[in-house]
CSV table of C-alpha atoms in Angstrom, one decimal:
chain,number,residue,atom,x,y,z
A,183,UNK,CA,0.0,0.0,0.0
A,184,UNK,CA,1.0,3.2,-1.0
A,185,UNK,CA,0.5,6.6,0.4
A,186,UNK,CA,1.1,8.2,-3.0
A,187,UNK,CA,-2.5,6.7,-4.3
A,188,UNK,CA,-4.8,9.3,-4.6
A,189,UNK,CA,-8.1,6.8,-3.9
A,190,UNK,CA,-6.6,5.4,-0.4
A,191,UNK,CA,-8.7,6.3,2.2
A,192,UNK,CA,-5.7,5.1,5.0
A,193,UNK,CA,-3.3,7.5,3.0
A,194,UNK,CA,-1.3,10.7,3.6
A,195,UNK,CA,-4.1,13.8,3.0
A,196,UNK,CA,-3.4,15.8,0.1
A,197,UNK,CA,-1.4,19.2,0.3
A,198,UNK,CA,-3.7,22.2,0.2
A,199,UNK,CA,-2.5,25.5,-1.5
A,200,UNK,CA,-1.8,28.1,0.5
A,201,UNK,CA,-4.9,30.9,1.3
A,202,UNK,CA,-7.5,27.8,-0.1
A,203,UNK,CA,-9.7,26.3,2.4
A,204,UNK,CA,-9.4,23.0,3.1
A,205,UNK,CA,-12.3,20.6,2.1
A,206,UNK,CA,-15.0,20.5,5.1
A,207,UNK,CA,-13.7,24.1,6.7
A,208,UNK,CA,-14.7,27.2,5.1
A,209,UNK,CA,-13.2,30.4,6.5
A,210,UNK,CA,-14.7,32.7,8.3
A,211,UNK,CA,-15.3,36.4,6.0
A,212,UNK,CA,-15.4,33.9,2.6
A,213,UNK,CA,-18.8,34.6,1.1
A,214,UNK,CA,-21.7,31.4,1.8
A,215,UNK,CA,-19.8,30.5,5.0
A,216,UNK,CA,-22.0,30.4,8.1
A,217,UNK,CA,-20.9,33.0,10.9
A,218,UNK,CA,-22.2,30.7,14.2
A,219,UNK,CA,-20.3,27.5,13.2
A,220,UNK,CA,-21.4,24.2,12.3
A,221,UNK,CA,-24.3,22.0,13.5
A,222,UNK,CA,-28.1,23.0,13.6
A,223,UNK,CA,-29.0,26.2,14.1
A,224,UNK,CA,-30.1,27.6,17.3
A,225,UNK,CA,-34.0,27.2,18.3
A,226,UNK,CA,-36.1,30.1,18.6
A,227,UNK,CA,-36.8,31.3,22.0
A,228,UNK,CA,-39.7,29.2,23.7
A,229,UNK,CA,-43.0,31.1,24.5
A,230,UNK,CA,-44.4,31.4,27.5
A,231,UNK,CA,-47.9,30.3,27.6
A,232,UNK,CA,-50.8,33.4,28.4
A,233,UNK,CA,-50.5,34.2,32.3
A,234,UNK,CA,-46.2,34.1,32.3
A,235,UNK,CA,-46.1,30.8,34.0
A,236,UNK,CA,-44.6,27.1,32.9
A,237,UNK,CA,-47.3,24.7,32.6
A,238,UNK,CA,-49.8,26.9,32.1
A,239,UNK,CA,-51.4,27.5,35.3
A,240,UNK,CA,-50.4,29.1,38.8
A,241,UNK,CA,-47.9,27.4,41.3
A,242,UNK,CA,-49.1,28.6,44.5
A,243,UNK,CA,-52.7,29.3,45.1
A,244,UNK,CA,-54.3,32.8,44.3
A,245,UNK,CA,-55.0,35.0,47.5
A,246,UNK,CA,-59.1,35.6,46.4
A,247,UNK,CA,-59.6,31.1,46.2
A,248,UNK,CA,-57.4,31.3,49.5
A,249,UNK,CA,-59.7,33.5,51.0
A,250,UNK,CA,-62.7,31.3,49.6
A,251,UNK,CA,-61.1,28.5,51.4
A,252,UNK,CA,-60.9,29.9,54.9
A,253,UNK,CA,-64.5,31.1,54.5
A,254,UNK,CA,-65.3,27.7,54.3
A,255,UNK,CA,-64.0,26.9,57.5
A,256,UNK,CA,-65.6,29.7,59.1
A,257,UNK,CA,-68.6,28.5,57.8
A,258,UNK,CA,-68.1,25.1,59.0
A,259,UNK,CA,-67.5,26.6,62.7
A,260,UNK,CA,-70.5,28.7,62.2
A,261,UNK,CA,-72.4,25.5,61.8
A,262,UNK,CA,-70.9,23.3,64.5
A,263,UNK,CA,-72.1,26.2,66.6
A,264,UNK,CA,-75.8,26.2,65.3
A,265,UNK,CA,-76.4,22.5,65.3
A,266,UNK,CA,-75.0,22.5,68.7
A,267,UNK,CA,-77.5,25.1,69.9
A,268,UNK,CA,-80.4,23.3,67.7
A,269,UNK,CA,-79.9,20.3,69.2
A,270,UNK,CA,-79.5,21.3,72.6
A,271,UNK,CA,-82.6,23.7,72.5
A,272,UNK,CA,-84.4,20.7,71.1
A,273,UNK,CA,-83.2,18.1,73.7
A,274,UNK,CA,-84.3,21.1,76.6
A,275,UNK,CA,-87.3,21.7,75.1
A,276,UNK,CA,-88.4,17.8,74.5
A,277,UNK,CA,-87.1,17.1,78.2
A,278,UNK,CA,-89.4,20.4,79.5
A,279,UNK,CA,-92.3,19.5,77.6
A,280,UNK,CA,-92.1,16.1,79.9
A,281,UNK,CA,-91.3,17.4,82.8
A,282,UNK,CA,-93.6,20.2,83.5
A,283,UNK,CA,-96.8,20.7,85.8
A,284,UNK,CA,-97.9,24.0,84.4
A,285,UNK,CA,-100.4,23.9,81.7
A,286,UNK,CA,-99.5,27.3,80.7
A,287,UNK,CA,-95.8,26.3,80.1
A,288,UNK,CA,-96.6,23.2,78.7
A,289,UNK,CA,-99.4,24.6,76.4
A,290,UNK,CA,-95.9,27.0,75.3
A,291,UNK,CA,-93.3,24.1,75.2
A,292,UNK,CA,-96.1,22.3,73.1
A,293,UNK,CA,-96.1,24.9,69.9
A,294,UNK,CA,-91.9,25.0,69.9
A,295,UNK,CA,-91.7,22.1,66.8
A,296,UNK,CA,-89.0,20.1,68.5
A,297,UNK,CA,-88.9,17.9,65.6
A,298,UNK,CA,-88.1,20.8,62.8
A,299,UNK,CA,-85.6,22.0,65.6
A,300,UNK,CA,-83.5,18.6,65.7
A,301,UNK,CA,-84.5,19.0,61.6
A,302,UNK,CA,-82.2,21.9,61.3
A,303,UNK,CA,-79.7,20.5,63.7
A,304,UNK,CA,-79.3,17.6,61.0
A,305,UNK,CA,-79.1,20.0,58.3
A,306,UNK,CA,-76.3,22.0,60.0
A,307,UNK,CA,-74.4,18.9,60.3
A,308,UNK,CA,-74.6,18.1,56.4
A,309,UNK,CA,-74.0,21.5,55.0
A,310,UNK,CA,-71.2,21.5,57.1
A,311,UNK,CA,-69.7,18.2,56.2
A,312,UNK,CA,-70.5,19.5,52.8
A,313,UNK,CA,-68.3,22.8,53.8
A,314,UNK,CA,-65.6,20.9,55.1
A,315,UNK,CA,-65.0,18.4,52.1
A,316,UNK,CA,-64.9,21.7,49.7
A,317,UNK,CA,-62.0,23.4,52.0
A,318,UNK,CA,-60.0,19.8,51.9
A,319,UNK,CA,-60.7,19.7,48.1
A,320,UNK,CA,-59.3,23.2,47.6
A,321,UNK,CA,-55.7,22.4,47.0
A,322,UNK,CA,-56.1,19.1,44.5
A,323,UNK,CA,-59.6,19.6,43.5
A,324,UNK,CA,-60.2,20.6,39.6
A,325,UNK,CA,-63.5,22.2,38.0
A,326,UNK,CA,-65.8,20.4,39.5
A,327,UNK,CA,-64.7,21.5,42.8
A,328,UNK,CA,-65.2,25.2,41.9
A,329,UNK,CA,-68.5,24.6,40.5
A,330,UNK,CA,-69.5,22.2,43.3
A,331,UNK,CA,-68.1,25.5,45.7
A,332,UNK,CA,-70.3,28.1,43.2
A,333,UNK,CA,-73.1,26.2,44.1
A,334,UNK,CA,-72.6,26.2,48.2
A,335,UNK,CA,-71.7,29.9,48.0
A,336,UNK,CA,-75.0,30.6,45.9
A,337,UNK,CA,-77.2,28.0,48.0
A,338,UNK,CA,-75.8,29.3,51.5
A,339,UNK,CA,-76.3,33.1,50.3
A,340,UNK,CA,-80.0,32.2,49.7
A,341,UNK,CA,-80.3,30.2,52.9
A,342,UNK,CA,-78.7,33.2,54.7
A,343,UNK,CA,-81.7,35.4,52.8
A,344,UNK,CA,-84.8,33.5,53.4
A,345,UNK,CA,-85.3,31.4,56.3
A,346,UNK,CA,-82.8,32.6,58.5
A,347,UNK,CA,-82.7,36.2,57.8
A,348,UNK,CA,-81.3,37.6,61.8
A,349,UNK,CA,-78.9,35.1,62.3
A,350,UNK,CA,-78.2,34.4,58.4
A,351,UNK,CA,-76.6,37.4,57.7
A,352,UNK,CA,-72.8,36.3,58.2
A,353,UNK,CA,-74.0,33.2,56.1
A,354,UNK,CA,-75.4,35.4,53.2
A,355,UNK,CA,-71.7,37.7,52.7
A,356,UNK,CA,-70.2,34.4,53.4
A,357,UNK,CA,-72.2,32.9,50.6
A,358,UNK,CA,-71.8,35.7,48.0
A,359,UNK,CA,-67.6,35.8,48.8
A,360,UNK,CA,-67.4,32.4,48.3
A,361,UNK,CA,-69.2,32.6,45.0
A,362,UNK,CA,-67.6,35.5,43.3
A,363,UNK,CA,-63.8,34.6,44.5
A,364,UNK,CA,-63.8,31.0,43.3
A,365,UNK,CA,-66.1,32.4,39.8
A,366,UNK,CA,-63.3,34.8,38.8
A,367,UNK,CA,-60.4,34.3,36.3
A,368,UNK,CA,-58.1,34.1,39.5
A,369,UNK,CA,-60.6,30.7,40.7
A,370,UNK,CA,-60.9,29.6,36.9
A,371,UNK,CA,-57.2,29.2,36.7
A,372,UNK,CA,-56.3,27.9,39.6
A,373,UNK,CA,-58.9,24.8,39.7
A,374,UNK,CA,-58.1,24.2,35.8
A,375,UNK,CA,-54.3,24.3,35.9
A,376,UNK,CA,-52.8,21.3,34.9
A,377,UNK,CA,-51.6,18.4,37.9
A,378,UNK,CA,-48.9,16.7,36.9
């Protein structure tokens, strides 16, 4: 084997002439020869999707569905607290009714319904079991969280208006905060971000 032959790929590289590129390498300032080098060109710059987050979606939750949330508890408090007192004036009032030796209080004790009081106890209870699984959903739920907490807000505002209008009234702002903070865009985004 020689390393005069022209067609040996083992063999001695022919001499270039000088000031003429050599095959493979053209020179920087020679006209057609890329400026950034060799390999594929750089990417374009990724876009960030609409709000300026990754992902799509808030990290960390919004201050307004935060807010939402510990409404939620209060309301749940607020509700331990009334079916407590329901069921408790119910239980007196059932145990007076039995009890007593004065027509007069007894003919009083016997127009109290004792069974729509323990009624409303048991309601208590379930709107605020209903209260409390919202709050726990808040951080994992998606969509059907915040419509499931539209409704409550919307149902406990009208509950706060009708029935119980006196002691309702915390229930009815309550209600109506609930509503609006998880229906805005801040509430949309948060509960349709993507989970990963």
């Amino acid at each position: 084997m020689s390393f005069g032959d022209p067609n040996n790929p083992y063999g001695q590289p022919p001499q270039q002439q000088p000031g003429t590129p050599g095959y493979g390498y053209p020179q920087q300032g020679q006209p057609g020869a890329p400026q950034q080098g060799y390999g594929y060109p750089s990417a374009p710059p990724v876009q960030q999707p609409y709000g300026g987050q990754y992902g799509g979606g808030p990290t960390t939750m919004p201050s307004t569905v935060n807010a939402a949330r510990v409404m939620l508890w209060v309301i749940v408090g607020l509700q331990v607290l009334g079916a407590l007192l329901y069921g408790i004036g119910a239980a007196a009032v059932s145990a007076a009714k039995d009890s007593t030796d004065d027509p007069e209080l007894a003919r009083v004790l016997g127009d109290m319904p004792v069974g729509l009081m323990w009624a409303i106890a048991v309601f208590a209870i379930a709107w605020l079991v209903y209260a409390a699984m919202l709050a726990v959903k808040f951080k994992t739920g998606g969509n059907g969280v915040r419509v499931a907490a539209l409704v409550f807000g919307i149902i406990t505002a009208i509950l706060g208006i009708y029935p119980f209008l006196i002691i309702g009234v915390v229930h009815l702002v309550l209600g109506i905060l609930i509503a609006v903070f998880v229906g805005n865009a801040n509430g949309r985004a948060w509960f349709n971000r993507p989970r990963y």
